[in-house]
Amino acid sequence: MRLPVNTEVDGAAEREDPRWDVFQKVYDTAGRNAPALPNWSNIRQISSEGLNGVVSDCSRDVGRAMDELAGEIDAELEKQGAKG
């Protein structure tokens, strides 16, 4: 999702698609930059594998899977010295 950098540009009007307003509102109220990490790609890989595992197995306990994923991400952040 790429929102306009220029705050004067209306992305929904520019793309002629009102759905962009939803993304703009979420970004305006809750958006923040991704944290600076020495190796962000490891976090993305861990996240994608964990989430893919949940959506590909309907019988999986989602709560437990998310707890496991959180633990893996915490361990990676600790390894990178970025856990705060």
Rosetta silent file (secondary structure, phi, psi, omega in degrees, C-alpha in Angstrom):
SEQUENCE: MRLPVNTEVDGAAEREDPRWDVFQKVYDTAGRNAPALPNWSNIRQISSEGLNGVVSDCSRDVGRAMDELAGEIDAELEKQGAKG
SCORE:     score description
SCORE:     0.000 S_00000001
   1 L     0.000  121.659  178.934    0.000    0.000    0.000 S_00000001
   2 L  -119.088  106.035  175.617    1.537    3.271   -1.082 S_00000001
   3 L   -85.133  154.205  179.890   -0.173    6.371    0.171 S_00000001
   4 L   -61.556  138.197  176.211    0.768    9.725   -1.353 S_00000001
   5 L   -72.231  -38.017  179.197    3.775   11.400    0.266 S_00000001
   6 L   -73.950  114.831 -176.401    2.304   14.802   -0.532 S_00000001
   7 L   -69.331  -11.019  178.010   -0.333   15.406    2.139 S_00000001
   8 L   -83.750  -11.390 -177.661   -2.222   17.721   -0.230 S_00000001
   9 L   -89.480  132.089  175.817   -2.989   14.819   -2.614 S_00000001
  10 L   -93.118  102.975 -176.557   -6.235   12.893   -2.137 S_00000001
  11 H   -59.222  -38.630 -179.814   -5.256    9.298   -2.932 S_00000001
  12 H   -65.312  -41.952  179.326   -8.864    8.119   -3.281 S_00000001
  13 H   -70.392  -40.450 -179.401   -9.682   10.872   -5.770 S_00000001
  14 H   -61.059  -40.622 -177.818   -6.400   10.406   -7.634 S_00000001
  15 H   -93.540   -1.882 -177.994   -7.050    6.675   -8.079 S_00000001
  16 L    53.560   45.092 -178.221  -10.800    7.114   -8.482 S_00000001
  17 L  -146.521  107.005 -176.317  -11.312    4.502   -5.774 S_00000001
  18 L   -65.013  -15.646  179.456  -12.963    5.446   -2.456 S_00000001
  19 L   -63.278  -23.911  179.025  -11.477    2.393   -0.718 S_00000001
  20 H   -64.196  -25.497  177.745   -8.189    4.287   -0.436 S_00000001
  21 H   -59.309  -36.625  179.433   -9.874    6.546    2.135 S_00000001
  22 H   -59.807  -48.822 -179.439   -9.957    3.602    4.550 S_00000001
  23 H   -64.332  -40.298  179.802   -6.189    3.150    4.358 S_00000001
  24 H   -63.471  -41.969 -179.900   -5.562    6.870    4.654 S_00000001
  25 H   -65.278  -42.881  178.215   -7.744    7.121    7.782 S_00000001
  26 H   -63.396  -43.795  179.133   -6.023    4.152    9.436 S_00000001
  27 H   -61.528  -44.446 -177.996   -2.606    5.591    8.584 S_00000001
  28 H   -63.704  -35.035 -175.992   -3.569    9.025    9.913 S_00000001
  29 H   -94.637  -28.569 -173.211   -4.842    7.642   13.230 S_00000001
  30 H  -135.296   -0.273 -175.983   -2.602    4.643   13.903 S_00000001
  31 L   -70.311  146.265  174.485    0.199    4.606   11.343 S_00000001
  32 L  -155.026  158.375 -179.929    3.822    4.531   12.390 S_00000001
  33 L   -70.759  151.833  173.973    7.131    3.723   10.794 S_00000001
  34 L   -66.030  141.062 -178.558    8.560    0.245   11.003 S_00000001
  35 L   -64.440  150.237  177.629   11.171    0.074   13.775 S_00000001
  36 L   -77.154  119.696  178.648   14.818    0.326   12.840 S_00000001
  37 L  -128.976  147.903  175.680   16.366   -3.125   13.099 S_00000001
  38 L   -58.444  -37.254 -177.965   19.751   -4.391   12.005 S_00000001
  39 L  -140.129   81.142 -178.085   18.040   -7.182   10.045 S_00000001
  40 H   -65.066  -29.403 -176.682   14.349   -6.496    9.440 S_00000001
  41 H   -62.264  -31.325  177.130   14.114   -9.272    6.835 S_00000001
  42 H   -63.564  -40.883  178.851   14.441  -11.942    9.551 S_00000001
  43 H   -65.301  -43.170  178.444   11.358  -10.556   11.322 S_00000001
  44 H   -61.260  -41.370 -179.060    9.411  -10.476    8.056 S_00000001
  45 H   -65.687  -46.281  178.707   10.387  -14.078    7.313 S_00000001
  46 H   -59.968  -44.740 -179.771    9.424  -15.314   10.784 S_00000001
  47 H   -62.574  -47.203 -176.596    6.112  -13.434   10.571 S_00000001
  48 H   -65.530  -39.593  178.357    5.228  -14.682    7.114 S_00000001
  49 H   -66.545  -41.134  179.865    6.000  -18.303    7.982 S_00000001
  50 H   -65.313  -46.549  179.933    4.012  -18.093   11.214 S_00000001
  51 H   -68.229  -38.992  177.493    0.971  -16.465    9.635 S_00000001
  52 H   -61.830  -38.855  178.239    1.087  -18.770    6.626 S_00000001
  53 H   -61.701  -34.846  179.634    1.105  -21.738    8.992 S_00000001
  54 H   -72.273  -47.881 -175.868   -2.088  -20.488   10.630 S_00000001
  55 H   -75.033  -17.605 -179.048   -4.048  -19.800    7.454 S_00000001
  56 L   -91.999   -5.527 -179.453   -2.961  -23.024    5.776 S_00000001
  57 L  -133.122   97.126 -175.387   -4.145  -25.289    8.621 S_00000001
  58 L   -62.296  -24.003 -177.526   -7.777  -24.724    9.640 S_00000001
  59 L   -87.998   -2.686 -176.911   -7.477  -27.054   12.629 S_00000001
  60 L   -70.977  142.628  176.150   -4.556  -25.155   14.140 S_00000001
  61 L   -75.916  105.346 -173.531   -5.057  -23.409   17.487 S_00000001
  62 H   -63.009  -43.339  179.956   -4.716  -19.775   16.391 S_00000001
  63 H   -59.115  -46.184  179.291   -4.116  -18.405   19.891 S_00000001
  64 H   -65.104  -41.628  179.731   -1.309  -20.854   20.554 S_00000001
  65 H   -61.986  -40.268  179.102    0.188  -20.239   17.107 S_00000001
  66 H   -68.606  -36.067  175.436    0.200  -16.466   17.710 S_00000001
  67 H   -63.726  -42.429  177.552    1.828  -16.978   21.114 S_00000001
  68 H   -62.994  -43.182  179.258    4.515  -19.116   19.466 S_00000001
  69 H   -62.314  -43.382  178.046    5.010  -16.501   16.766 S_00000001
  70 H   -59.973  -40.530  177.852    5.328  -13.753   19.380 S_00000001
  71 H   -63.764  -41.407  178.688    7.968  -15.837   21.156 S_00000001
  72 H   -65.166  -41.385  179.129    9.935  -16.343   17.950 S_00000001
  73 H   -67.105  -42.860  176.887    9.812  -12.632   17.154 S_00000001
  74 H   -58.034  -43.640  179.629   10.856  -11.738   20.713 S_00000001
  75 H   -62.295  -40.454  179.186   13.790  -14.140   20.450 S_00000001
  76 H   -67.397  -41.477  177.479   14.874  -12.582   17.146 S_00000001
  77 H   -62.180  -41.405  177.192   14.591   -9.062   18.567 S_00000001
  78 H   -61.402  -44.884  179.633   16.665  -10.154   21.565 S_00000001
  79 H   -59.184  -36.475 -178.905   19.246  -11.696   19.230 S_00000001
  80 L   -87.559   -0.599 -179.004   19.498   -8.407   17.327 S_00000001
  81 L    69.023   29.859 -175.456   19.708   -6.367   20.534 S_00000001
  82 L  -119.218    8.571 -178.732   16.508   -4.544   19.605 S_00000001
  83 L   -81.133  124.909 -176.568   14.042   -5.811   22.186 S_00000001
  84 L  -119.394    0.000    0.000   12.740   -2.904   24.215 S_00000001
